[in-house]
């Protein structure tokens, strides 16, 4: 799990000079799926899934995560749209600032196993399956 370079810089600005990042006040983050590591220099669209009907999934900040001390886990079942065409091998997930387009990648990490998505498959993550932690 790693923060994007932009997010790391935003956090430092917030701590050291009091500049509040625009994404902090929003009530929602979006789960994005990736076919390869978007990398710390990537954006929300770097290596993003492309299967037909794919869309990012909204997660409410106030209720979407369980605080485990140094690790946060998803507090509810997360379901992405069912694939209606095409295919992707999903290897990573990320949390981003927008429902679509080139928003900011906040954090990203590898899935525990590749998720092969083809027609009829709906990517989903059970409670506690996605972990977000600092390095």
Short mmCIF file of C-alpha atoms in Angstrom, two decimals:
data_model
loop_
_atom_site.label_atom_id
_atom_site.label_comp_id
_atom_site.label_asym_id
_atom_site.label_seq_id
_atom_site.Cartn_x
_atom_site.Cartn_y
_atom_site.Cartn_z
CA UNK A 1 0.00 0.00 0.00
CA UNK A 2 1.40 3.38 -0.86
CA UNK A 3 0.28 6.97 -1.09
CA UNK A 4 0.69 8.70 -4.40
CA UNK A 5 3.42 11.33 -4.59
CA UNK A 6 0.74 14.03 -4.88
CA UNK A 7 -1.04 12.80 -1.76
CA UNK A 8 2.24 12.65 0.19
CA UNK A 9 2.91 16.26 -0.79
CA UNK A 10 -0.65 17.28 0.18
CA UNK A 11 -0.21 15.72 3.64
CA UNK A 12 3.10 17.51 4.18
CA UNK A 13 1.56 20.84 3.12
CA UNK A 14 -1.33 20.25 5.53
CA UNK A 15 0.99 19.43 8.45
CA UNK A 16 3.72 21.99 7.84
CA UNK A 17 2.08 25.05 6.30
CA UNK A 18 -1.61 24.55 7.06
CA UNK A 19 -2.76 24.17 3.46
CA UNK A 20 -5.85 21.97 3.49
CA UNK A 21 -6.05 19.66 0.44
CA UNK A 22 -9.26 20.03 -1.56
CA UNK A 23 -10.06 16.30 -1.23
CA UNK A 24 -10.01 16.27 2.60
CA UNK A 25 -13.45 17.82 3.11
CA UNK A 26 -15.27 15.58 0.63
CA UNK A 27 -17.58 12.96 2.10
CA UNK A 28 -16.71 10.29 -0.48
CA UNK A 29 -13.74 8.48 -1.96
CA UNK A 30 -14.04 6.15 -4.93
CA UNK A 31 -12.62 2.67 -5.28
CA UNK A 32 -10.86 2.19 -8.61
CA UNK A 33 -9.60 -1.11 -10.02
CA UNK A 34 -6.32 -1.49 -11.91
CA UNK A 35 -4.73 -3.98 -14.30
CA UNK A 36 -1.23 -3.07 -13.06
CA UNK A 37 0.25 -0.93 -10.30
CA UNK A 38 -0.70 2.71 -10.99
CA UNK A 39 2.48 3.69 -9.16
CA UNK A 40 3.15 6.58 -6.83
CA UNK A 41 3.50 8.94 -9.80
CA UNK A 42 0.25 7.74 -11.39
CA UNK A 43 -3.16 9.36 -11.56
CA UNK A 44 -6.61 7.86 -11.08
CA UNK A 45 -6.63 6.61 -14.69
CA UNK A 46 -3.14 5.06 -14.86
CA UNK A 47 -3.69 1.35 -15.69
CA UNK A 48 -7.38 1.61 -14.72
CA UNK A 49 -9.73 -1.26 -15.62
CA UNK A 50 -11.52 -1.00 -18.96
CA UNK A 51 -14.01 -3.87 -19.05
CA UNK A 52 -17.46 -2.95 -20.40
CA UNK A 53 -19.68 -1.46 -17.66
CA UNK A 54 -16.73 -0.81 -15.31
CA UNK A 55 -17.20 2.18 -13.02
CA UNK A 56 -15.60 3.36 -9.80
CA UNK A 57 -17.46 2.60 -6.58
CA UNK A 58 -18.36 5.37 -4.11
CA UNK A 59 -17.37 4.79 -0.49
CA UNK A 60 -18.57 7.14 2.25
CA UNK A 61 -15.60 8.21 4.37
CA UNK A 62 -17.54 8.38 7.66
CA UNK A 63 -18.83 4.79 7.50
CA UNK A 64 -16.85 2.98 4.81
CA UNK A 65 -13.81 1.98 6.82
CA UNK A 66 -13.06 0.21 10.10
CA UNK A 67 -10.12 1.70 12.03
CA UNK A 68 -7.84 -1.10 13.15
CA UNK A 69 -5.16 1.17 14.60
CA UNK A 70 -2.52 1.27 11.88
CA UNK A 71 -4.68 -0.38 9.20
CA UNK A 72 -8.13 0.54 7.89
CA UNK A 73 -10.35 -2.12 6.30
CA UNK A 74 -13.54 -1.86 4.29
CA UNK A 75 -16.52 -1.93 6.68
CA UNK A 76 -19.06 -3.30 4.19
CA UNK A 77 -19.25 -5.46 1.09
CA UNK A 78 -17.99 -3.49 -1.92
CA UNK A 79 -19.35 -4.47 -5.33
CA UNK A 80 -18.13 -3.06 -8.63
CA UNK A 81 -20.37 -3.27 -11.70
CA UNK A 82 -20.71 -6.65 -13.37
CA UNK A 83 -18.71 -7.08 -16.56
CA UNK A 84 -20.90 -7.01 -19.67
CA UNK A 85 -18.07 -7.37 -22.19
CA UNK A 86 -14.34 -7.43 -22.58
CA UNK A 87 -12.03 -8.70 -19.90
CA UNK A 88 -9.40 -7.50 -17.44
CA UNK A 89 -6.98 -9.12 -15.03
CA UNK A 90 -7.35 -6.88 -11.96
CA UNK A 91 -4.19 -6.80 -9.81
CA UNK A 92 -4.49 -3.55 -7.82
CA UNK A 93 -7.01 -1.22 -6.24
CA UNK A 94 -6.85 2.44 -5.37
CA UNK A 95 -8.82 5.17 -3.67
CA UNK A 96 -9.33 8.23 -5.82
CA UNK A 97 -10.97 11.64 -5.54
CA UNK A 98 -13.43 11.51 -8.44
CA UNK A 99 -16.14 9.21 -9.73
CA UNK A 100 -14.55 9.20 -13.20
CA UNK A 101 -11.72 10.78 -15.14
CA UNK A 102 -8.26 11.88 -14.11
CA UNK A 103 -8.82 12.63 -10.46
CA UNK A 104 -6.14 12.26 -7.84
CA UNK A 105 -4.97 8.82 -6.82
CA UNK A 106 -4.80 8.95 -3.01
CA UNK A 107 -3.50 5.45 -2.18
CA UNK A 108 -3.11 2.19 -4.04
CA UNK A 109 -2.16 -1.38 -3.29
CA UNK A 110 -1.98 -4.88 -4.68
CA UNK A 111 -4.83 -7.37 -4.34
CA UNK A 112 -3.93 -10.63 -2.59
CA UNK A 113 -4.64 -12.47 -5.86
CA UNK A 114 -5.36 -11.46 -9.45
CA UNK A 115 -9.08 -11.11 -10.15
CA UNK A 116 -9.88 -12.21 -13.70
CA UNK A 117 -12.95 -10.32 -14.88
CA UNK A 118 -14.90 -11.51 -17.93
CA UNK A 119 -18.53 -11.27 -19.01
CA UNK A 120 -20.84 -12.06 -16.09
CA UNK A 121 -18.20 -11.58 -13.37
CA UNK A 122 -18.86 -8.92 -10.74
CA UNK A 123 -15.77 -7.86 -8.77
CA UNK A 124 -16.58 -7.71 -5.08
CA UNK A 125 -14.68 -7.42 -1.84
CA UNK A 126 -15.97 -8.91 1.41
CA UNK A 127 -15.93 -6.94 4.65
CA UNK A 128 -12.32 -6.53 5.77
CA UNK A 129 -10.83 -7.73 2.47
CA UNK A 130 -9.31 -4.38 1.41
CA UNK A 131 -6.70 -2.95 3.74
CA UNK A 132 -5.30 0.57 3.66
CA UNK A 133 -2.24 1.22 5.80
CA UNK A 134 0.74 3.55 5.93
CA UNK A 135 4.13 2.25 4.85
#
